[in-house]
Amino acid sequence: MSVRARLLSLVVATSVLVLAGCASIRNDPVNVPTAEGGNGLPIDFETGGAEDSTVIGLSFSGGGMRAAAFSYGVLTEMEQVPSRRAGSMLDNVEFISGVSGGSVTAAYFGLRKRAGLAEFRERFLLRNAEEGLQTSLSVPNLARALAGGINDSTGLPRWLDANLFHGATFGQLISSGRPWVWINASDIYNRTPFTFEPAVFKAICSDVSAYPLADAVAASAAVPVAFAPVVIKTFPKQCNNSLPAWVLRARDNPAAPPMLKSFARALTRYHDGSMPYIKLLDGGLVDNFGLSGFSIARLSADTPYGPLTPKQAVRLRRVLFLVVDAKTGAAGDWINTVEGPSGVELVKAAADTAIDASVNTSFTAFDRIMSDWQATLAQWRCGLSAAERARYGAGPGWNCRDIKFFVGRVGFDQLDPGRAAELEAIPTRFQLPVEQIDAVVAAGRDALRVNSTFRAFRASQ
């Protein structure tokens, strides 16, 4: 390297460090304390309907616009599949969990229902959600990255609110009825999921009903470095909410499942005042499948049927849970040489390795939890007295063992290899060309149609 080049490098490096020292990323919390008397929004799975004996849960993975389009394709295909009752299979969807790009689809469908499906492609998928963000590689942006994140927590939420959510809050989402929607971010201090739902906000004495939906989705999609952490303020001792008994049991029990114990410890820190601020980033950092909310809901239940009600558990015959997985495939040519990967490639490869390892583990654990729950439900149902069966609505010919859970994953790799490779190569951005969007949407429809778990579920009806 020439002397001039070295001097130039030194000047650039010094400038970056100076700018980093001067830069300050401040993300003010937008959540508010709980109003007197509580937030009035407890989790009530009974309001989800479940009048039929079939329940469907969906989990939409992260992956930017690619993930949003893939999950949208799955929903539009499900809308075309007839249900046992009037309507389509979409009417049986009770629960949806979303991470990062998948959280956009989850939140919008949860809020707008079928009307949202009809307009989602034009309102979001074909738009440039990055137009208000800093995305260029420049010295000022590098300085902002070193200071905590290139973008603060205003740009993406404002864009999402202006183009999709129009001031909608969680109060509106919850009161709109089924499906119940979880939006997932990552608590980067406790290294646990942070789910935007009443139970978590109750622990921090904050009003979930007033929280903007756009801000929650943006927190779920806040990629590290590209975004500074989203901040949630805790309000300890400003309400009379006590932690649920299961939190204390899981926190203090050495044999408690690690996921449940970590989450219980995080809730305790929120509640006791030892964490004035919660810092959130992309939900995919700890759970790119968004399965933690469902897993914790079951693991924390103190009944054989929880989180369902006894009436729902008795009526239930078939449960389908699908993970809609839009992850990228392996990439890079550094495996062909002794040198490499470069620094940037190394960071990306390390992040992808960690995420893929965690999702594989979380899916295996979730599958086991659901299998155990199926067996537990059958045992409980078969132990009911005649009076209990009548009280809970068991009709003529009811079979206590006629209950089956179907758990599966819908992914690019379930299509032909050439097509899958093209889909996996689509970048994780919030702006994609229309031809790529339409290719991913079509892939969602086709992947659901050929999915073995979905086909087995339909055949069992």
XYZ file of C-alpha atoms in Angstrom:
461
model
C 0.000 0.000 0.000
C 1.362 3.485 -0.903
C 1.992 6.183 1.687
C -0.848 8.211 0.218
C -3.244 5.272 0.463
C -2.204 4.634 4.065
C -2.722 8.277 4.970
C -6.132 8.245 3.292
C -7.106 5.111 5.179
C -5.980 6.685 8.437
C -8.009 9.834 7.752
C -11.123 7.808 6.928
C -10.723 5.609 10.009
C -10.151 8.623 12.256
C -13.174 10.396 10.778
C -15.341 7.351 11.383
C -14.237 7.097 15.005
C -14.797 10.812 15.585
C -18.237 10.631 14.033
C -19.043 7.525 16.055
C -18.056 9.334 19.221
C -20.333 12.265 18.355
C -23.240 10.223 17.040
C -26.068 9.281 19.319
C -28.988 7.008 18.496
C -31.916 7.725 20.782
C -35.041 5.645 20.401
C -37.648 6.955 22.801
C -40.206 4.399 24.054
C -43.746 4.814 22.763
C -45.473 2.465 25.217
C -47.519 4.006 28.038
C -48.350 2.899 31.601
C -51.374 0.776 32.321
C -54.490 2.832 32.938
C -56.178 2.548 36.313
C -57.901 -0.808 36.547
C -55.629 -2.674 34.126
C -55.502 -2.883 30.358
C -58.738 -4.832 30.097
C -57.305 -7.183 27.487
C -56.576 -10.588 29.016
C -55.863 -13.452 26.669
C -59.214 -15.074 25.947
C -58.899 -17.994 23.576
C -62.650 -18.575 23.776
C -63.278 -15.403 21.766
C -61.444 -17.003 18.853
C -64.542 -19.037 18.076
C -63.412 -22.636 17.600
C -67.093 -23.583 17.106
C -65.835 -26.250 14.751
C -63.719 -29.231 15.746
C -60.815 -28.031 13.617
C -58.163 -25.501 14.658
C -55.299 -24.188 12.511
C -52.222 -22.334 13.716
C -49.679 -20.700 11.412
C -46.212 -19.337 12.042
C -44.582 -17.016 9.511
C -40.774 -16.919 9.519
C -38.494 -13.970 8.983
C -36.945 -13.091 5.641
C -37.961 -9.562 4.654
C -40.281 -9.081 1.676
C -39.533 -12.653 0.572
C -41.076 -13.990 3.797
C -44.054 -11.637 3.580
C -44.784 -12.777 0.020
C -44.366 -16.502 0.791
C -46.729 -16.370 3.789
C -49.201 -14.339 1.711
C -49.125 -17.077 -0.936
C -49.912 -19.712 1.697
C -52.882 -17.686 2.985
C -54.317 -17.110 -0.487
C -54.048 -20.811 -1.306
C -55.680 -21.760 2.005
C -58.544 -19.430 1.129
C -59.281 -21.619 -1.908
C -59.489 -24.874 0.087
C -63.037 -25.767 1.210
C -63.684 -26.231 4.914
C -65.888 -28.845 6.564
C -68.133 -25.982 7.584
C -69.255 -23.156 5.306
C -66.402 -21.129 3.881
C -62.768 -22.079 3.381
C -59.925 -23.554 5.384
C -58.907 -19.981 6.171
C -61.930 -19.772 8.503
C -60.314 -22.360 10.784
C -57.189 -20.278 11.410
C -57.216 -19.381 15.112
C -53.585 -18.417 15.783
C -50.862 -16.719 13.744
C -47.335 -15.906 14.865
C -45.056 -13.653 12.852
C -41.353 -12.783 12.831
C -39.702 -9.942 10.903
C -41.031 -9.968 7.326
C -43.582 -12.618 8.279
C -44.920 -10.335 11.015
C -46.098 -7.818 8.399
C -48.375 -10.419 6.791
C -49.500 -11.754 10.169
C -50.400 -8.329 11.542
C -52.140 -7.075 8.417
C -54.188 -10.225 7.921
C -55.039 -10.293 11.630
C -56.265 -6.709 11.452
C -57.977 -6.638 8.050
C -58.945 -10.316 7.554
C -60.023 -11.232 3.988
C -60.171 -7.599 2.931
C -56.480 -7.405 3.801
C -55.653 -10.367 1.575
C -57.298 -8.696 -1.387
C -55.131 -5.576 -1.128
C -51.872 -6.728 0.510
C -49.961 -7.280 -2.735
C -50.514 -3.719 -3.965
C -50.320 -2.011 -0.571
C -47.123 -3.706 0.601
C -45.507 -6.395 -1.514
C -45.076 -4.201 -4.590
C -43.945 -1.160 -2.602
C -40.504 -0.018 -1.465
C -40.570 -0.216 2.329
C -36.932 0.921 2.365
C -37.625 4.334 0.826
C -37.425 6.149 4.162
C -34.357 4.284 5.405
C -30.608 4.844 5.238
C -29.219 1.926 3.230
C -26.111 3.285 1.492
C -22.559 2.330 2.436
C -21.071 5.634 3.573
C -18.835 7.065 6.300
C -21.756 8.718 8.163
C -23.754 5.483 8.060
C -20.748 3.519 9.275
C -20.469 5.975 12.151
C -24.155 5.512 12.963
C -23.686 1.735 12.847
C -20.840 1.992 15.367
C -23.045 4.213 17.525
C -25.762 1.578 17.758
C -27.576 1.365 14.436
C -27.842 3.107 11.079
C -31.584 3.745 11.340
C -33.529 4.840 14.397
C -37.004 3.560 15.258
C -38.958 6.222 13.386
C -38.436 5.588 9.662
C -39.860 2.077 9.214
C -42.752 2.466 11.701
C -43.815 5.711 10.037
C -43.736 4.083 6.594
C -45.677 1.034 7.806
C -48.241 3.182 9.557
C -48.723 5.527 6.588
C -49.046 2.720 4.035
C -50.571 -0.189 5.956
C -51.778 0.287 9.499
C -53.055 3.886 9.583
C -52.830 4.377 13.327
C -54.059 0.905 14.290
C -53.131 -0.290 17.781
C -53.091 -3.665 19.472
C -56.423 -2.788 21.024
C -57.945 -2.737 17.544
C -56.134 -5.918 16.522
C -57.309 -7.854 19.565
C -60.872 -6.549 19.505
C -61.197 -7.456 15.805
C -61.429 -11.118 16.811
C -59.876 -14.237 15.411
C -57.221 -15.078 14.524
C -55.156 -14.333 17.604
C -51.851 -12.784 16.446
C -48.415 -12.861 18.079
C -45.764 -10.387 16.864
C -42.283 -11.487 17.981
C -39.113 -9.487 18.602
C -35.922 -10.398 20.512
C -35.002 -9.105 23.967
C -31.250 -8.851 23.366
C -30.340 -8.521 27.065
C -32.227 -11.574 28.298
C -31.722 -13.375 24.946
C -35.356 -14.381 24.912
C -38.351 -13.720 22.675
C -40.408 -10.620 23.384
C -43.979 -11.153 22.283
C -46.310 -8.211 21.898
C -49.305 -9.540 23.802
C -51.263 -8.729 26.989
C -49.473 -11.084 29.394
C -46.055 -9.533 28.711
C -47.332 -5.958 28.893
C -49.149 -6.785 32.113
C -45.785 -7.734 33.650
C -44.342 -4.302 32.820
C -47.499 -2.410 33.877
C -47.940 -1.086 30.351
C -51.067 -0.776 28.221
C -50.781 -3.100 25.239
C -54.046 -1.788 23.802
C -52.418 1.601 23.127
C -49.272 0.252 21.473
C -49.035 1.036 17.724
C -49.138 -2.029 15.520
C -46.624 -0.491 13.098
C -44.060 -0.068 15.875
C -44.376 -3.700 16.959
C -43.901 -4.965 13.399
C -40.896 -2.663 12.951
C -39.354 -3.997 16.176
C -39.838 -7.545 14.907
C -37.938 -6.588 11.722
C -35.172 -4.473 13.324
C -32.077 -6.134 11.874
C -28.975 -5.457 14.033
C -26.703 -2.635 12.804
C -29.225 -1.646 10.124
C -31.464 -0.545 13.006
C -30.807 0.631 16.529
C -32.720 -1.367 19.153
C -36.358 -0.478 19.749
C -36.908 0.548 23.362
C -39.765 -0.490 25.662
C -40.078 1.224 29.048
C -41.100 -0.751 32.122
C -43.306 0.823 34.801
C -42.583 -1.287 37.898
C -44.839 -0.826 40.911
C -47.142 1.513 38.968
C -49.930 -1.065 38.905
C -51.223 -3.862 41.093
C -50.466 -6.600 38.570
C -48.725 -9.595 40.090
C -46.761 -12.175 38.166
C -48.665 -15.373 37.338
C -47.912 -18.374 39.534
C -46.349 -20.241 36.610
C -43.662 -17.546 36.278
C -42.521 -18.098 39.859
C -42.626 -21.876 39.457
C -40.632 -21.874 36.225
C -38.140 -19.281 37.468
C -37.323 -21.187 40.655
C -37.555 -24.759 39.393
C -34.152 -26.143 38.291
C -35.931 -28.785 36.204
C -38.151 -26.329 34.282
C -37.754 -26.316 30.481
C -34.925 -23.880 29.606
C -37.127 -21.826 27.265
C -39.771 -21.379 29.939
C -37.221 -20.622 32.664
C -35.468 -17.948 30.585
C -38.763 -16.295 29.718
C -39.883 -16.390 33.351
C -36.634 -14.760 34.473
C -37.079 -12.035 31.860
C -40.642 -11.325 33.027
C -39.376 -11.120 36.601
C -36.758 -8.522 35.648
C -39.389 -6.495 33.817
C -41.675 -6.617 36.818
C -39.304 -5.993 39.724
C -37.699 -2.815 38.388
C -34.245 -4.223 37.652
C -34.775 -3.475 33.917
C -36.017 0.085 33.367
C -35.719 -0.370 29.597
C -36.104 -3.410 27.335
C -34.057 -3.326 24.121
C -35.533 -5.156 21.134
C -34.186 -6.282 17.770
C -35.271 -8.636 14.988
C -37.313 -11.571 16.301
C -35.309 -13.965 14.139
C -32.274 -13.584 16.397
C -33.747 -15.932 18.996
C -36.682 -17.566 17.181
C -36.943 -17.173 13.410
C -39.941 -19.517 13.277
C -41.937 -17.611 15.890
C -42.762 -20.787 17.815
C -41.855 -19.559 21.295
C -45.202 -17.897 21.984
C -47.111 -21.103 21.269
C -44.612 -23.243 23.153
C -44.672 -21.011 26.228
C -48.480 -20.829 26.172
C -48.620 -24.613 26.442
C -45.654 -25.134 28.797
C -46.983 -22.517 31.220
C -50.482 -24.020 31.355
C -51.434 -25.671 34.641
C -54.194 -27.830 33.136
C -54.121 -30.703 30.633
C -56.097 -28.619 28.126
C -54.533 -25.146 28.595
C -54.318 -22.705 26.909
C -57.645 -23.933 25.492
C -60.818 -23.937 27.553
C -62.376 -27.284 28.596
C -65.203 -26.815 26.084
C -62.757 -26.226 23.254
C -60.649 -29.205 24.291
C -63.685 -31.503 24.278
C -64.922 -30.294 20.867
C -61.485 -30.539 19.298
C -60.746 -33.275 16.757
C -58.041 -31.983 14.442
C -55.244 -29.460 14.923
C -52.982 -28.318 12.105
C -49.902 -26.238 12.817
C -47.727 -25.132 9.922
C -44.453 -23.224 9.992
C -44.149 -21.164 6.808
C -40.384 -21.068 6.288
C -38.931 -18.583 3.790
C -35.265 -18.890 4.717
C -32.439 -18.449 2.228
C -30.160 -21.252 1.163
C -26.401 -21.640 1.445
C -24.524 -19.016 -0.583
C -21.002 -17.831 -1.390
C -18.099 -19.186 -3.412
C -15.490 -19.021 -0.627
C -15.760 -22.773 -0.114
C -13.867 -23.188 -3.398
C -10.655 -21.521 -2.205
C -8.309 -21.676 0.760
C -8.907 -17.973 1.375
C -12.145 -16.567 2.714
C -14.726 -15.895 3.764
C -14.269 -12.131 3.928
C -15.243 -10.212 7.042
C -18.710 -9.376 5.725
C -19.265 -12.923 4.490
C -18.054 -14.294 7.808
C -20.530 -12.204 9.804
C -23.386 -13.257 7.539
C -22.374 -16.929 7.623
C -22.108 -16.871 11.431
C -25.533 -15.244 11.773
C -27.136 -17.706 9.329
C -25.523 -20.638 11.136
C -26.858 -19.496 14.508
C -30.367 -18.823 13.162
C -30.613 -22.128 11.273
C -29.386 -24.096 14.283
C -31.891 -22.397 16.578
C -34.880 -22.885 14.266
C -34.105 -26.556 13.777
C -33.946 -27.000 17.550
C -37.082 -24.946 18.192
C -39.095 -26.872 15.591
C -38.026 -30.222 17.045
C -38.933 -29.041 20.554
C -42.276 -27.665 19.386
C -43.148 -30.897 17.591
C -42.453 -32.811 20.816
C -44.539 -30.379 22.885
C -47.490 -30.799 20.520
C -47.149 -34.589 20.497
C -47.120 -34.684 24.294
C -50.113 -32.347 24.437
C -52.112 -34.573 22.097
C -51.518 -37.561 24.377
C -52.308 -35.525 27.492
C -55.554 -34.228 25.994
C -56.704 -37.722 25.017
C -55.996 -38.997 28.536
C -57.864 -36.093 30.137
C -60.845 -36.435 27.807
C -61.119 -40.160 28.437
C -61.093 -39.515 32.208
C -64.123 -37.198 32.142
C -67.316 -38.287 33.862
C -70.603 -38.444 31.980
C -71.718 -35.226 33.684
C -68.506 -33.439 32.693
C -68.781 -34.612 29.094
C -72.320 -33.256 28.928
C -71.300 -29.952 30.544
C -68.470 -29.446 28.090
C -70.595 -30.223 25.037
C -69.602 -33.756 23.994
C -72.257 -34.821 21.502
C -73.621 -38.252 20.539
C -70.948 -40.619 19.278
C -68.159 -38.494 20.745
C -64.867 -40.401 20.896
C -62.426 -39.253 23.582
C -59.449 -40.548 21.599
C -60.496 -39.007 18.293
C -57.985 -36.171 18.415
C -54.935 -35.725 16.228
C -52.325 -33.005 15.804
C -50.554 -32.367 12.492
C -47.334 -30.346 12.743
C -45.337 -29.516 9.638
C -43.218 -27.018 7.750
C -43.893 -25.390 4.383
C -40.657 -24.402 2.653
C -39.011 -23.696 -0.674
C -37.199 -27.024 -0.499
C -40.501 -28.873 -0.946
C -40.627 -27.656 -4.541
C -38.367 -28.912 -7.330
C -34.639 -28.273 -6.682
C -34.102 -25.743 -9.474
C -37.068 -23.622 -8.434
C -36.113 -23.880 -4.761
C -32.579 -22.662 -5.482
C -33.902 -19.601 -7.332
C -36.259 -18.747 -4.464
C -33.589 -19.221 -1.804
C -31.299 -16.838 -3.687
C -33.769 -13.934 -3.444
C -32.229 -11.369 -1.072
C -33.593 -10.506 2.349
C -34.731 -6.971 1.545
C -37.889 -4.932 1.980
C -37.961 -4.072 -1.711
C -38.028 -6.677 -4.484
C -38.831 -6.615 -8.204
C -42.414 -7.517 -9.084
C -41.357 -10.701 -10.894
C -39.629 -11.987 -7.759
C -42.627 -11.088 -5.606
C -45.006 -12.949 -7.861
C -42.644 -15.940 -8.049
C -42.547 -16.200 -4.248
C -46.330 -15.774 -3.899
C -46.886 -18.564 -6.437
C -44.361 -20.688 -4.547
C -46.364 -20.247 -1.346
C -49.492 -21.492 -3.055
C -47.754 -24.439 -4.691
C -45.771 -25.424 -1.606
C -48.924 -25.601 0.518
C -50.718 -27.602 -2.159
C -48.024 -30.303 -2.249
C -47.146 -30.236 1.457
C -47.462 -33.747 2.908
C -48.617 -32.575 6.343
C -51.356 -30.390 4.864
C -52.478 -33.181 2.563
C -52.642 -35.664 5.463
C -54.618 -33.166 7.523
C -57.155 -32.660 4.749
C -57.516 -36.407 4.241
C -58.276 -36.910 7.949
C -61.274 -34.554 7.938
